[in-house]
Structure formats: structure tokens, C-alpha cells
Coordinates of C-alpha atoms in Angstrom, one line a residue:
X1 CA -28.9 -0.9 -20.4
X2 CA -26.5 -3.1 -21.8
X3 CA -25.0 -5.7 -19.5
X4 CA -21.7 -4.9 -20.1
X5 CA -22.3 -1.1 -18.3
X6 CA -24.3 -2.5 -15.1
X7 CA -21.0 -3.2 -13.2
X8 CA -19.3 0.1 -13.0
X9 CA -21.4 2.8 -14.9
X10 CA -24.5 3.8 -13.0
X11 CA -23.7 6.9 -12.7
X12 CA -24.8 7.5 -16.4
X13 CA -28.2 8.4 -14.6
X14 CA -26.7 10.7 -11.9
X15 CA -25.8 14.7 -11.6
X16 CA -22.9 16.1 -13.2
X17 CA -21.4 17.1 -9.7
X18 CA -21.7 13.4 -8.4
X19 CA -19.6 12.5 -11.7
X20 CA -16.9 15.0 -10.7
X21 CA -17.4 13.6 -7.2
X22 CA -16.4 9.9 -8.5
X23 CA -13.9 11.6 -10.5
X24 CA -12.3 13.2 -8.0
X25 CA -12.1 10.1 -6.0
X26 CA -10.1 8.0 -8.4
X27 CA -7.9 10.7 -9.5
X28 CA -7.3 10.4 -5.4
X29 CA -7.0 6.9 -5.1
X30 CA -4.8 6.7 -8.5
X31 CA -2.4 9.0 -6.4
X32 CA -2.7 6.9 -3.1
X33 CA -1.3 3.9 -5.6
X34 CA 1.0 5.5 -7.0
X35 CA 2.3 7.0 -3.5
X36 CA 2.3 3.7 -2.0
X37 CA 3.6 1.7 -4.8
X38 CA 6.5 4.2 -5.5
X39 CA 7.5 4.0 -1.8
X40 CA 7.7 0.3 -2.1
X41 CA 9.6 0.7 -5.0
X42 CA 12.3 2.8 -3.7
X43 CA 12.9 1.0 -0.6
X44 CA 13.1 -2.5 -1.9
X45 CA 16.4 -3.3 -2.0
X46 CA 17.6 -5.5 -4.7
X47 CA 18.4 -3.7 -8.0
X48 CA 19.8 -5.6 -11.0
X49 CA 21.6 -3.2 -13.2
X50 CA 22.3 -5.2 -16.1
X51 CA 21.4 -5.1 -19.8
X52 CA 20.8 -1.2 -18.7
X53 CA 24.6 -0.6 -17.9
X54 CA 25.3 2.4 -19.9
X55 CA 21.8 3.3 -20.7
X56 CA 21.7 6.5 -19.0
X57 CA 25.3 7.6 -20.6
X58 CA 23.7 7.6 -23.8
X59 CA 21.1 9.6 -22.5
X60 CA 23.8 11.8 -21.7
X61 CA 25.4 11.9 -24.6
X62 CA 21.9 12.6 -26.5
X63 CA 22.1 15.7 -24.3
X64 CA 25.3 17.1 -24.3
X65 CA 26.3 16.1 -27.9
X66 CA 23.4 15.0 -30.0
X67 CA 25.0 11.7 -30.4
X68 CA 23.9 8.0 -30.2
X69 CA 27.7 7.4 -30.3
X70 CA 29.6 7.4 -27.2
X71 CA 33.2 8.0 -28.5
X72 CA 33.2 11.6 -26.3
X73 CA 33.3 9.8 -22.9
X74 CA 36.4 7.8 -21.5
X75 CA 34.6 4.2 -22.0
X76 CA 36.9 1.4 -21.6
X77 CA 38.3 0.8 -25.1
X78 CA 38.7 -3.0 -25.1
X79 CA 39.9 -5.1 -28.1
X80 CA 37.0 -5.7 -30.3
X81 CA 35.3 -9.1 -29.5
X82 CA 33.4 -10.5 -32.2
X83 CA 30.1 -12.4 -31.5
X84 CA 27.4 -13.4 -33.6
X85 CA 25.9 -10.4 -35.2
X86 CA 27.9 -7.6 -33.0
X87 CA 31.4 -6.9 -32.0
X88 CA 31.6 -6.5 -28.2
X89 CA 33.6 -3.6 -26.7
X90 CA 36.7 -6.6 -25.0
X91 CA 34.2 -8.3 -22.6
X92 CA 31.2 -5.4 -22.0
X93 CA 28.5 -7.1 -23.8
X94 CA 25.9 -3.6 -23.2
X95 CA 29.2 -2.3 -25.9
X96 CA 29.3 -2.7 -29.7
X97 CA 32.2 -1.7 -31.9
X98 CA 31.2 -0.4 -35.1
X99 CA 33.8 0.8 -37.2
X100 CA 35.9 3.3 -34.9
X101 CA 33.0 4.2 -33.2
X102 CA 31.7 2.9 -29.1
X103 CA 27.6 2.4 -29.4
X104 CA 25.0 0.9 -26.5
X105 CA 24.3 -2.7 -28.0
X106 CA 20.7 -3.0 -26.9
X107 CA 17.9 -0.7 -28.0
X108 CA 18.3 3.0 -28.0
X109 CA 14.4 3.7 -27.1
X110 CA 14.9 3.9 -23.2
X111 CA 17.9 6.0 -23.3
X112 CA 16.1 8.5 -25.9
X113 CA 12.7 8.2 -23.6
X114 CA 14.6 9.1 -20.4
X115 CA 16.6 11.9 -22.0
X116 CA 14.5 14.5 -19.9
X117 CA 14.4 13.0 -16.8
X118 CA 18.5 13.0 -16.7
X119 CA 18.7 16.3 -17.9
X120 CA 16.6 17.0 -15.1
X121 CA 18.6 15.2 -12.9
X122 CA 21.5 16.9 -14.3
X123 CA 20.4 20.2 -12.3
X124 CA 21.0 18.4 -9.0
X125 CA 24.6 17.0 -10.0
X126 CA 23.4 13.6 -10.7
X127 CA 25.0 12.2 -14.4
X128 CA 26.3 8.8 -15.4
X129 CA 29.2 10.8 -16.8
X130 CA 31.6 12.5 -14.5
X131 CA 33.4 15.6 -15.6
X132 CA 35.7 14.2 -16.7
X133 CA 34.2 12.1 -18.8
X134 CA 34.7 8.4 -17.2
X135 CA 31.6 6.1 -16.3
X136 CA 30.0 6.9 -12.6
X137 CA 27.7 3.2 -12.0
X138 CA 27.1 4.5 -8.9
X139 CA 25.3 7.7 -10.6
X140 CA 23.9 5.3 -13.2
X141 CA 22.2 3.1 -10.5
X142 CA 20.9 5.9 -9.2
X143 CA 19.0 7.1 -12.0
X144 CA 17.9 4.0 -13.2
X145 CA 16.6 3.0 -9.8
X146 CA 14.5 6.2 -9.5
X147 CA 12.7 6.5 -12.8
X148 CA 12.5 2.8 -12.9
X149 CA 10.2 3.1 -9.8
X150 CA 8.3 6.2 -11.0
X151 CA 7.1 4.7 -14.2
X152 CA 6.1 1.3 -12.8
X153 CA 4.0 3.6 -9.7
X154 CA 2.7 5.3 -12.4
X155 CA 1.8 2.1 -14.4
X156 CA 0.0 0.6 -11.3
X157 CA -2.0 3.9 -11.4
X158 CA -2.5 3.8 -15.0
X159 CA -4.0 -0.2 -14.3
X160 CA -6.1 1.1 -11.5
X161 CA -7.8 3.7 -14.5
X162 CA -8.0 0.9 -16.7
X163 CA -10.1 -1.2 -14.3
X164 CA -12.5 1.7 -13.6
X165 CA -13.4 1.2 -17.4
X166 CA -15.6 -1.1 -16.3
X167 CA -14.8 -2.9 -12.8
X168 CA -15.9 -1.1 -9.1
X169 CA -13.5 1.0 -6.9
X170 CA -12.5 -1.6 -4.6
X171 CA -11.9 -4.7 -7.3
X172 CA -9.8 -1.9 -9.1
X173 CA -7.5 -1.3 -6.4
X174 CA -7.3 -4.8 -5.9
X175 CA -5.9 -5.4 -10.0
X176 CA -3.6 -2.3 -9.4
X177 CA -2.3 -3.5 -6.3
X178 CA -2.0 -6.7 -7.0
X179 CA -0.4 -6.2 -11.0
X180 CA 2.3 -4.2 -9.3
X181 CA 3.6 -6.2 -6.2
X182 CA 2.6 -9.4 -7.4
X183 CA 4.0 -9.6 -10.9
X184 CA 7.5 -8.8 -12.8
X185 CA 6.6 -5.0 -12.2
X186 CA 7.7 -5.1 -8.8
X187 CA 10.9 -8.0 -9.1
X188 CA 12.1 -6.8 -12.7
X189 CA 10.8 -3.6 -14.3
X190 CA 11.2 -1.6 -11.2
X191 CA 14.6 -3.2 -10.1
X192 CA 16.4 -1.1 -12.4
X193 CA 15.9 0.6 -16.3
X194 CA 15.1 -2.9 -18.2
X195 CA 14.0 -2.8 -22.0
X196 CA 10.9 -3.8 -20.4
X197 CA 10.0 -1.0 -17.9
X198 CA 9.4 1.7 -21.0
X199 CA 7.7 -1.3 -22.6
X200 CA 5.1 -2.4 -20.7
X201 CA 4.6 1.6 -19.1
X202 CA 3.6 2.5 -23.1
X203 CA 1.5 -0.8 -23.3
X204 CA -0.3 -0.6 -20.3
X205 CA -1.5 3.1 -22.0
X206 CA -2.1 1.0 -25.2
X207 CA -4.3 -1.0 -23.2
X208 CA -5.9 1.7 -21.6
X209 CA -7.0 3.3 -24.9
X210 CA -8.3 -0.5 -26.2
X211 CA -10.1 -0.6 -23.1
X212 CA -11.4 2.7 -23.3
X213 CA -12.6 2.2 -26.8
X214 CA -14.3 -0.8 -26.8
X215 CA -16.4 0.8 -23.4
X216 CA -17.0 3.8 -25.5
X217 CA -15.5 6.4 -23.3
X218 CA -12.8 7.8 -25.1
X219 CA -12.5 7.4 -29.0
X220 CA -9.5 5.7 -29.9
X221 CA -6.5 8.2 -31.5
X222 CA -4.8 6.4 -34.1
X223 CA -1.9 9.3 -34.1
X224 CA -1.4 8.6 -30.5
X225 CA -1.9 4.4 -30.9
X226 CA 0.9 4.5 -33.6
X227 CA 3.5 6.7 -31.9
X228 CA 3.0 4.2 -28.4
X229 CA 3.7 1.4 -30.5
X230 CA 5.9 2.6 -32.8
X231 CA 8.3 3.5 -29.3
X232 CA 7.7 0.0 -27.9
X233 CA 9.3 -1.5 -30.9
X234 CA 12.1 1.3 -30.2
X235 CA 12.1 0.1 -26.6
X236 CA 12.8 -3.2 -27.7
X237 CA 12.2 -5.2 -30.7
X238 CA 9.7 -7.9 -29.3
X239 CA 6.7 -5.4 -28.9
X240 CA 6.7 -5.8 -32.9
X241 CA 4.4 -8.6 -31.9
X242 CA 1.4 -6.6 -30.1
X243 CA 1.8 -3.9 -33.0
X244 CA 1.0 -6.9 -35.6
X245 CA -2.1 -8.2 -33.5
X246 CA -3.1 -4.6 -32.6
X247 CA -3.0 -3.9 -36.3
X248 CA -5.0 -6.5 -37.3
X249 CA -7.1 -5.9 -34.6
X250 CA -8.3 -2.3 -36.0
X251 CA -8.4 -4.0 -39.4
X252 CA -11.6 -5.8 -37.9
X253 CA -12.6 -3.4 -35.7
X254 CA -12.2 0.2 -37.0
X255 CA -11.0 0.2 -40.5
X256 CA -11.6 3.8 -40.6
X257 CA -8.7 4.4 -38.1
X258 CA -6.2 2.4 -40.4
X259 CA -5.1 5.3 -42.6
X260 CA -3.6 7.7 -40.1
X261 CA -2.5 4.8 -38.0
X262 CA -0.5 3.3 -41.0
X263 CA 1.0 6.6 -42.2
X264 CA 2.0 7.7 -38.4
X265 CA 3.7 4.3 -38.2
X266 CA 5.3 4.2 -41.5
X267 CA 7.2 7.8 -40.6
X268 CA 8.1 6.9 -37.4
X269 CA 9.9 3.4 -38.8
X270 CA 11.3 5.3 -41.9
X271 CA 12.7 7.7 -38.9
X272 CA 14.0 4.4 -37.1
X273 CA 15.5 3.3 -40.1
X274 CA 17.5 6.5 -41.2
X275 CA 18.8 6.3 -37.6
X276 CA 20.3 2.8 -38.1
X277 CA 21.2 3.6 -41.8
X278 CA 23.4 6.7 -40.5
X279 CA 25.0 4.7 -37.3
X280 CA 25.4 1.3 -38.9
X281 CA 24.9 1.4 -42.8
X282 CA 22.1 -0.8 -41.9
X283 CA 18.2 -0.6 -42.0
X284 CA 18.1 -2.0 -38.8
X285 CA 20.2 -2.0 -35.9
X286 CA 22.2 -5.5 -34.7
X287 CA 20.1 -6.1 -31.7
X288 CA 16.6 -6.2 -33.9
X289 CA 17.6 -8.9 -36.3
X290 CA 16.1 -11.9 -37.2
X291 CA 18.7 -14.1 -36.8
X292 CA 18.9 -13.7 -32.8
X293 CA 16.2 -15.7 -32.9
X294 CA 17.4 -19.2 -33.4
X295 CA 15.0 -22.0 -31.8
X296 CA 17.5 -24.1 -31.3
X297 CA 16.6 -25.2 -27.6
X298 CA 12.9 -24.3 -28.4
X299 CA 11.0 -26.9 -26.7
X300 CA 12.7 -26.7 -23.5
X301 CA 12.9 -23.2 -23.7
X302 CA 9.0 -23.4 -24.3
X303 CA 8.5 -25.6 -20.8
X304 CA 10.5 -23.2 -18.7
X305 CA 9.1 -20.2 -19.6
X306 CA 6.4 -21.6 -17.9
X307 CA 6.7 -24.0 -15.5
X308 CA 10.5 -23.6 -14.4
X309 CA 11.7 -23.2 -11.0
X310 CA 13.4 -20.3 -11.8
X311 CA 12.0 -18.7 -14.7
X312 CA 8.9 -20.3 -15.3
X313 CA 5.6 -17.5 -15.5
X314 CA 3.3 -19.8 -13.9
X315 CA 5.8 -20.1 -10.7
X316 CA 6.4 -17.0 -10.6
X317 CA 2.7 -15.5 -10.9
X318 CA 0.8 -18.3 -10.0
X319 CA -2.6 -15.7 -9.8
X320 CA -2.5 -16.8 -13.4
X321 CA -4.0 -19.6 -12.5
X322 CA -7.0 -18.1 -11.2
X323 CA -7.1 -15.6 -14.4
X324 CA -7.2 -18.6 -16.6
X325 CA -10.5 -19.8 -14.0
X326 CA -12.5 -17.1 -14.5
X327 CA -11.8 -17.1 -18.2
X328 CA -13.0 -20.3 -18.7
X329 CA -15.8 -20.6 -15.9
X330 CA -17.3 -17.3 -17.5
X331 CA -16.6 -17.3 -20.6
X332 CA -19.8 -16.8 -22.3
X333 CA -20.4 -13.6 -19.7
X334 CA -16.9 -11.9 -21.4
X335 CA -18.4 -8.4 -22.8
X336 CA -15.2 -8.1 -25.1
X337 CA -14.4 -11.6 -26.3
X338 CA -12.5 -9.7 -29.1
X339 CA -9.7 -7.7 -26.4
X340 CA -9.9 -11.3 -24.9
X341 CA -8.9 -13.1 -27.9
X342 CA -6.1 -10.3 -28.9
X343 CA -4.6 -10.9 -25.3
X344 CA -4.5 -14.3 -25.7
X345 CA -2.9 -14.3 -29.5
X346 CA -0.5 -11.9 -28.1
X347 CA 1.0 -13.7 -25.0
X348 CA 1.2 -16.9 -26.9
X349 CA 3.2 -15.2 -30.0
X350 CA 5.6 -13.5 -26.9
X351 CA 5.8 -17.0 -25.6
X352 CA 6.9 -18.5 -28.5
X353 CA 8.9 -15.9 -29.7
X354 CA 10.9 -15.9 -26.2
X355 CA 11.3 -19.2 -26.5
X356 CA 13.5 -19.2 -29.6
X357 CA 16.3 -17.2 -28.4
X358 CA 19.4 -18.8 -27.6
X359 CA 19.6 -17.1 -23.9
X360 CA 15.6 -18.0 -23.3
X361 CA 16.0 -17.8 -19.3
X362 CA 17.4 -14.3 -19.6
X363 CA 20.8 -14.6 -18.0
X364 CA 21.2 -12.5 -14.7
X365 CA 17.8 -11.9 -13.5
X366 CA 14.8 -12.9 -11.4
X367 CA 12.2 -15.6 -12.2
X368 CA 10.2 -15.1 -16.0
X369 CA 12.2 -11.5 -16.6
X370 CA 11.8 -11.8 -20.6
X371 CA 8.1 -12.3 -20.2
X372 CA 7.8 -9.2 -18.3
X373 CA 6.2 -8.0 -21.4
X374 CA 3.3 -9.8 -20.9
X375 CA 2.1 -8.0 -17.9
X376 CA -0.5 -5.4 -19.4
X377 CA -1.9 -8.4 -21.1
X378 CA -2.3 -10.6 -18.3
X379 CA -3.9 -7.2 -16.4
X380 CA -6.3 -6.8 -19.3
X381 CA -7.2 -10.8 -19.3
X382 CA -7.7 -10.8 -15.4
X383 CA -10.2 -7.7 -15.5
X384 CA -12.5 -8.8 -18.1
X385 CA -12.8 -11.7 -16.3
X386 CA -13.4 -10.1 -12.9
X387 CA -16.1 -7.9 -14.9
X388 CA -17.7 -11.4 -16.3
X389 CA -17.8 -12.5 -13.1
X390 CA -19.6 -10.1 -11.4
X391 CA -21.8 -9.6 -14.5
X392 CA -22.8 -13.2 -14.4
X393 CA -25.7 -12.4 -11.9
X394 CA -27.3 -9.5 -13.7
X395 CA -27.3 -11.8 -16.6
X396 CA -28.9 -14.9 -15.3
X397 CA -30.8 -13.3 -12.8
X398 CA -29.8 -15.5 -10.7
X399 CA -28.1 -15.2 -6.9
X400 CA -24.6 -16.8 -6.8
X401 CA -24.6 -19.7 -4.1
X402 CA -22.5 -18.2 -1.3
X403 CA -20.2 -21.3 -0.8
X404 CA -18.9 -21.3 -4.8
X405 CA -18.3 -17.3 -4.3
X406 CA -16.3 -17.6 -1.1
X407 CA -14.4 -20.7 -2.5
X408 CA -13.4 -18.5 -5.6
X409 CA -12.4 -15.3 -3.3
X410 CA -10.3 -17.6 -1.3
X411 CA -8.7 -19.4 -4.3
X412 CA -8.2 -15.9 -5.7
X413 CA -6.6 -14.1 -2.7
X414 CA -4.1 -17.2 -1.7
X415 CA -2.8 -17.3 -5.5
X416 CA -2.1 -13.5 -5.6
X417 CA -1.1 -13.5 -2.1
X418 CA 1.8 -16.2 -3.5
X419 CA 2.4 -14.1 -6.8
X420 CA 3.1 -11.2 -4.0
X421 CA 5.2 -13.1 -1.7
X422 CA 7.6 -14.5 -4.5
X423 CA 7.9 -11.1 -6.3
X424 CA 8.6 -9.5 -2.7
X425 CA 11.1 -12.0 -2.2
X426 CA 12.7 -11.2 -5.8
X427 CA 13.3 -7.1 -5.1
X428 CA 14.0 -7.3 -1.3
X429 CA 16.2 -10.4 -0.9
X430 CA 19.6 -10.4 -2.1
X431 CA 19.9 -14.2 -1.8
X432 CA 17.8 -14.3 -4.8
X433 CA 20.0 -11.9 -7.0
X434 CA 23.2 -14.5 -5.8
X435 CA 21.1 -17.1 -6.6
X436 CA 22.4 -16.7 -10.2
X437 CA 25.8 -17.0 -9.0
X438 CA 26.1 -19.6 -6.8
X439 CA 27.1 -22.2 -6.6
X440 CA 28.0 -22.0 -9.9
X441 CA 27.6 -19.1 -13.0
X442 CA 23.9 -20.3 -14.3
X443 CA 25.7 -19.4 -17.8
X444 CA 27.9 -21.5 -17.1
X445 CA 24.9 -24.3 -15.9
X446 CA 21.9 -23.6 -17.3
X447 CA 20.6 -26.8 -16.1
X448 CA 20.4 -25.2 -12.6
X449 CA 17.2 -23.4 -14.3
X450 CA 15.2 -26.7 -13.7
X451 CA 16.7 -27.4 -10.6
X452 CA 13.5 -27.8 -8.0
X453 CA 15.5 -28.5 -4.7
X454 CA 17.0 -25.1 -4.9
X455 CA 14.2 -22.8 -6.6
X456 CA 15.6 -18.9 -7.3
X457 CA 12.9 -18.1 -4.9
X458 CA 13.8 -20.0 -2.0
X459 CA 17.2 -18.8 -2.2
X460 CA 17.2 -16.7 1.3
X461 CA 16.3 -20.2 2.8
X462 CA 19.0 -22.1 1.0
X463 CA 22.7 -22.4 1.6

């Protein structure tokens, strides 16, 4: 049997009925994680409504009048405010003028994605919009709040099905547990409806279907791939980067996928582009041009993203660390070097690409927010190498010495303890959300980003 199968497929040898049996107990413990991550969800306090402000009144006005433009509702109409590549409504940056009509600034592909879930919150009197017709935030939290925390419950599930590819029950539950409380999931994509929470719910089924495919369990549906990825560049313009690896990817791998996946992709971005063309007499909409991206604080920009004390990835989800280990210490027992090395490519191009905007540390928010959409990669990185590393013995034939396994179970389990701990801190403690207020605006002082003596994390502790 081929090495990469003797960790979690023996039952290719067993009944039918112990195969539902297994079945049936993931599709149980998938809803035990998803039960007790939505929970957590919901109760955690902190919620950072944001670049989402107004989201859901578009979704709203998608449903009542078929309209990306919000002119209908009684929006504050504030002098147009010109900046950079958009025209603010006055001083509501989520606002863009165009022409005589109101738009939502940032990307229309989580308003249009959560279209059903406010109509169905509609039948209970919930709506962003009250009758008559002024904004309700409190409404608009509420929404936000709730679906935020369904899709990221339903994301830890989707990771715990994604480690059963080819990891046991118990380190499964372990990557799905520890991917949603001890990442962004749980400080940032949960806190509230960020660009991000679509995003990296559509990627971590993208990864899923990689997964699946390179296992050999489920053929990989190029209709479906395209129309995932195609909605992660709708959710926000930075998942172009996955589609351009992914792409190239199937160009090695699967050429014979390419033609469906191409034309699938090529309608959905000719639909993307008539949208923009019709709203702004552009092909592309002011939020996904070039030109945000500047690199004109690049190499700092570069350094925090990793290793700041308040926005750095490394800080934030220091399990990395021990990601990175077992990459490296089993490197030559990786059964998909190729998913490996497309990982990789992809969270350093996201890196980089972070790194070149203007506003790299992400304004308002809680540690590494703008690499949030790193996360399914990270997952993806972090069970190959689990599955290397308890391959490694099968391989070599060999029994691991005790003392190097325990040392590696303890590094391990303090790093994503931390990673848990700091995330916890981020969604439960308020402190943390002031942090980016006080003392001072850190717009106005960015330098408070590198500011160790008073980490974003430490905040509660802190006066």
C-alpha cells in the first residue's frame, strides 16, 4: 500500500457497514465542532464592525430593489470627499460617490453571498434598513455577528474533513480546533462580516477539493473549482493570488481539467466586469485596482507583517513555528510536496502583496487581520506535516525515540496553546479593540505598531 494511505485509510480493507460506521462518526464529530466552535463564537464578545459597515444594507437593497446602488435608503449624504482613486461619501470611508449615485466602497461579493441569509433574517424582523429607510447598526451588527460565526464553525468543520483526508480522528480534531481558536478565524473573521470571512470559508473548500484530489477520493470539478475562486476574487481582490498559483497548479497537474476551468472563469469575470462597466463605466471597480498597491513603506511593512507586536503573523500564531518544524524536520516524508510548495508560493505572494499597501497594518483591527487569508494555507501546511510525521515510522521502519516524540508534542501543544490564548484575548477582551485608540489614534501613530512595551495583546494588562 502506498505510504501515503497507511496513516488514515485502513479501512480500504474493511466492510462497507464499518465505512458508514467511520462515516457516521465524523459527520458526528464535524457537528460537535461546529456546535462548539459556533457557541464560542457567539459568546465572545468583542466584535469589530468596520470595513463591513453597510455591508448588509446592500444586501438589502440586492433584495428589495435589485440594486448595487444604495440611493433608495436615507444614507447620510455628505459632501463628496475625494481620495485617491474614490470619492468618499463626507467622512464614511465604507461610501463612494459615483456620479449622483451612493455605492459600498469595498467589494460587493459578501453582501451578494449573504443575500439569503438576510432575507432569511428578514422573516424575523431583523434588516439593516429600517422602514423607513435610515441605517439600523445595531441590526447590521447583529447580522454580521451571526453569520460571521456560522461560516467560520462551519469552516472549522470543513478543516476537521480536510484532515480526515489523510490524518487520524483525534489529530484531526486537534487541526480543527486548534485552526479556529487559535488563529485569525476566531479574533478577526468571526468578529464580524470581514472581506476575509467569505474568503477563507470558499478557500478552505478549495483546499478541501486539492486535498481530496491529490488523495484520490473525490475527482477534482473544475466547474465548481472556478466558480469558488472566481467568488474569492469577488470577495475581495487579493484571492487573485491563489487563483494564479491554483491555475498554474492544474497546468502541471491536470491539464485535462484546464478547459472547463478556463471557460467557467472567463464567464464569471466577463459577468464581474459588465457589473463594474454598468455601475462605474469601468472594467473594474475602484477597490480592485492596481494602483492601491503602492510599496512605498514596503520593507517595514514586510517586517511587521511578521514579527510586529501588533500585527505581526508569527506573534500572533506563534504555532507557526512548529508548522515550519515539521516541514523541515520531515520534509523528505511529505506525500504531496507539490500542495506543499503551492502553499508556500501562495502565502509568500499574500505576504508580499500585503506588504505594499499603503495601510499594511490594517487600521482598526486585531493583530495580522490582512493575513487572515492565509489561514486555509497555513491549515493545509500544518497537516501534511502532521501526516509526514507520523508516516515517518512506517517509512523507516524504525520506532521513534520516546524522548524526541514527547519533546515535539510539548513544543507543539505550548505554541498552539499561545496561538489560543492571544486569539482568545483578541475576541473576548475589549482592551484590545481600545488598544487601537489609546492613547493615541494608531492612524494617527503608526509607530505604536512596533511598540513592544505595550503589545495589542497585552492590552487588558496595560493602562
Amino acid at each position: 500500500m502506498p505510504a501515503q494511505f497507511v496513516v488514515n485509510l485502513p479501512e480500504m480493507n474493511i466492510s462497507w457497514r464499518q465505512k458508514l460506521t467511520t462515516h457516521r462518526k465524523d459527520a458526528l464529530i464535524g457537528v460537535v465542532i461546529f456546535a462548539a466552535t459556533l457557541s464560542t463564537f457567539l459568546v465572545s464578545r468583542v466584535h469589530q464592525l468596520a470595513d463591513s459597515k453597510y455591508s448588509m444594507v446592500l444586501s438589502q437593497s440586492l433584495l428589495e430593489h435589485g440594486s448595487f446602488a444604495l440611493d433608495h435608503y436615507a444614507l447620510p449624504r455628505l459632501p463628496p470627499n475625494a481620495r485617491g482613486d474614490y470619492v468618499l461619501d463626507g467622512d464614511i470611508y465604507q461610501l463612494e460617490w459615483v456620479g449622483d449615485h451612493l455605492y459600498y466602497y469595498l467589494p460587493p461579493g459578501s453582501s451578494v453571498l449573504s443575500t439569503p441569509y438576510v432575507a432569511l433574517m428578514n422573516i424575523f424582523g431583523i434588516s439593516a434598513v429600517n422602514q423607513d429607510g435610515t441605517y439600523n447598526i445595531e441590526n447590521d451588527l447583529k447580522l454580521q455577528v451571526s453569520l460571521a460565526a456560522l461560516l467560520m464553525a462551519m469552516l472549522a468543520s470543513i478543516f476537521y474533513f480536510t484532515s480526515r483526508l489523510v490524518l487520524p480522528r483525534g489529530w484531526s480534531v486537534v487541526v480543527a480546533l486548534g485552526a479556529a481558536w487559535g488563529t485569525q478565524v476566531w479574533s478577526t473573521a468571526s468578529r464580524a462580516l470581514w472581506s476575509d470571512t467569505w474568503g477563507i470559508f470558499l478557500l478552505g473548500v478549495v483546499v478541501w477539493m486539492l486535498l481530496a484530489e491529490a488523495v484520490g477520493k473525490h475527482r477534482l470539478r473544475p466547474i465548481a473549482l472556478a466558480s469558488l475562486l472566481a467568488w474569492m476574487y469577488f470577495v475581495r481582490p487579493t484571492y487573485a493570488i491563489p487563483i494564479l498559483a491554483i491555475t498554474v497548479y492544474l497546468l502541471i497537474r491536470n491539464r485535462r481539467l484546464l478547459i472547463w476551468y478556463a471557460v467557467t472563469g472567463i464567464i464569471w469575470f466577463a459577468g464581474f466586469i459588465a457589473y463594474s462597466w454598468h455601475s462605474f463605466g469601468q472594467l473594474l471597480p475602484n477597490y480592485y485596482l492596481a494602483s492601491r498597491l503602492t510599496f512605498g513603506s514596503f520593507w517595514e511593512a514586510l517586517a511587521g507583517n511578521l514579527i510586529s507586536p501588533a500585527r505581526g503573523l508569527l506573534v500572533y500564531v506563534p504555532v507557526i513555528f512548529f508548522i515550519a518544524y515539521l516541514l523541515v524536520r520531515y520534509r523528505k516524508e511529505i506525500v504531496f510536496p507539490r500542495l506543499a510548495l503551492l502553499a508556500l508560493i501562495v502565502i509568500a505572494l499574500h505576504w508580499i502583496a500585503t506588504s505594499g499597501f499603503p495601510h499594511w497594518y490594517g487600521g482598526h483591527s486585531y493583530g495580522p487581520r490582512l493575513m487572515t487569508g492565509v489561514v486555509p494555507w497555513l491549515v493545509l501546511l500544518g497537516i501534511l506535516g502532521l501526516q509526514a510525521m507520523l508516516t515517518e515510522p512506517e517509512k523507516r521502519a524504525t520506532v521513534k525515540p520516546r524522548k524526541l516524540w514527547r519533546m515535539q508534542s510539548v513544543l507543539g501543544g505550548a505554541l498552539l496553546l499561545i496561538s489560543m490564548i492571544i486569539n482568545a484575548l483578541g475576541a473576548t477582551e475589549h482592551a484590545t479593540s481600545l488598544w487601537n485608540i489609546r492613547p493615541v489614534d494608531v492612524d494617527q501613530q503608526p509607530a505604536r505598531i512596533w511598540d513592544w512595551r505595550h503589545p495589542q495583546f497585552l492590552a487588558k494588562w496595560q493602562s
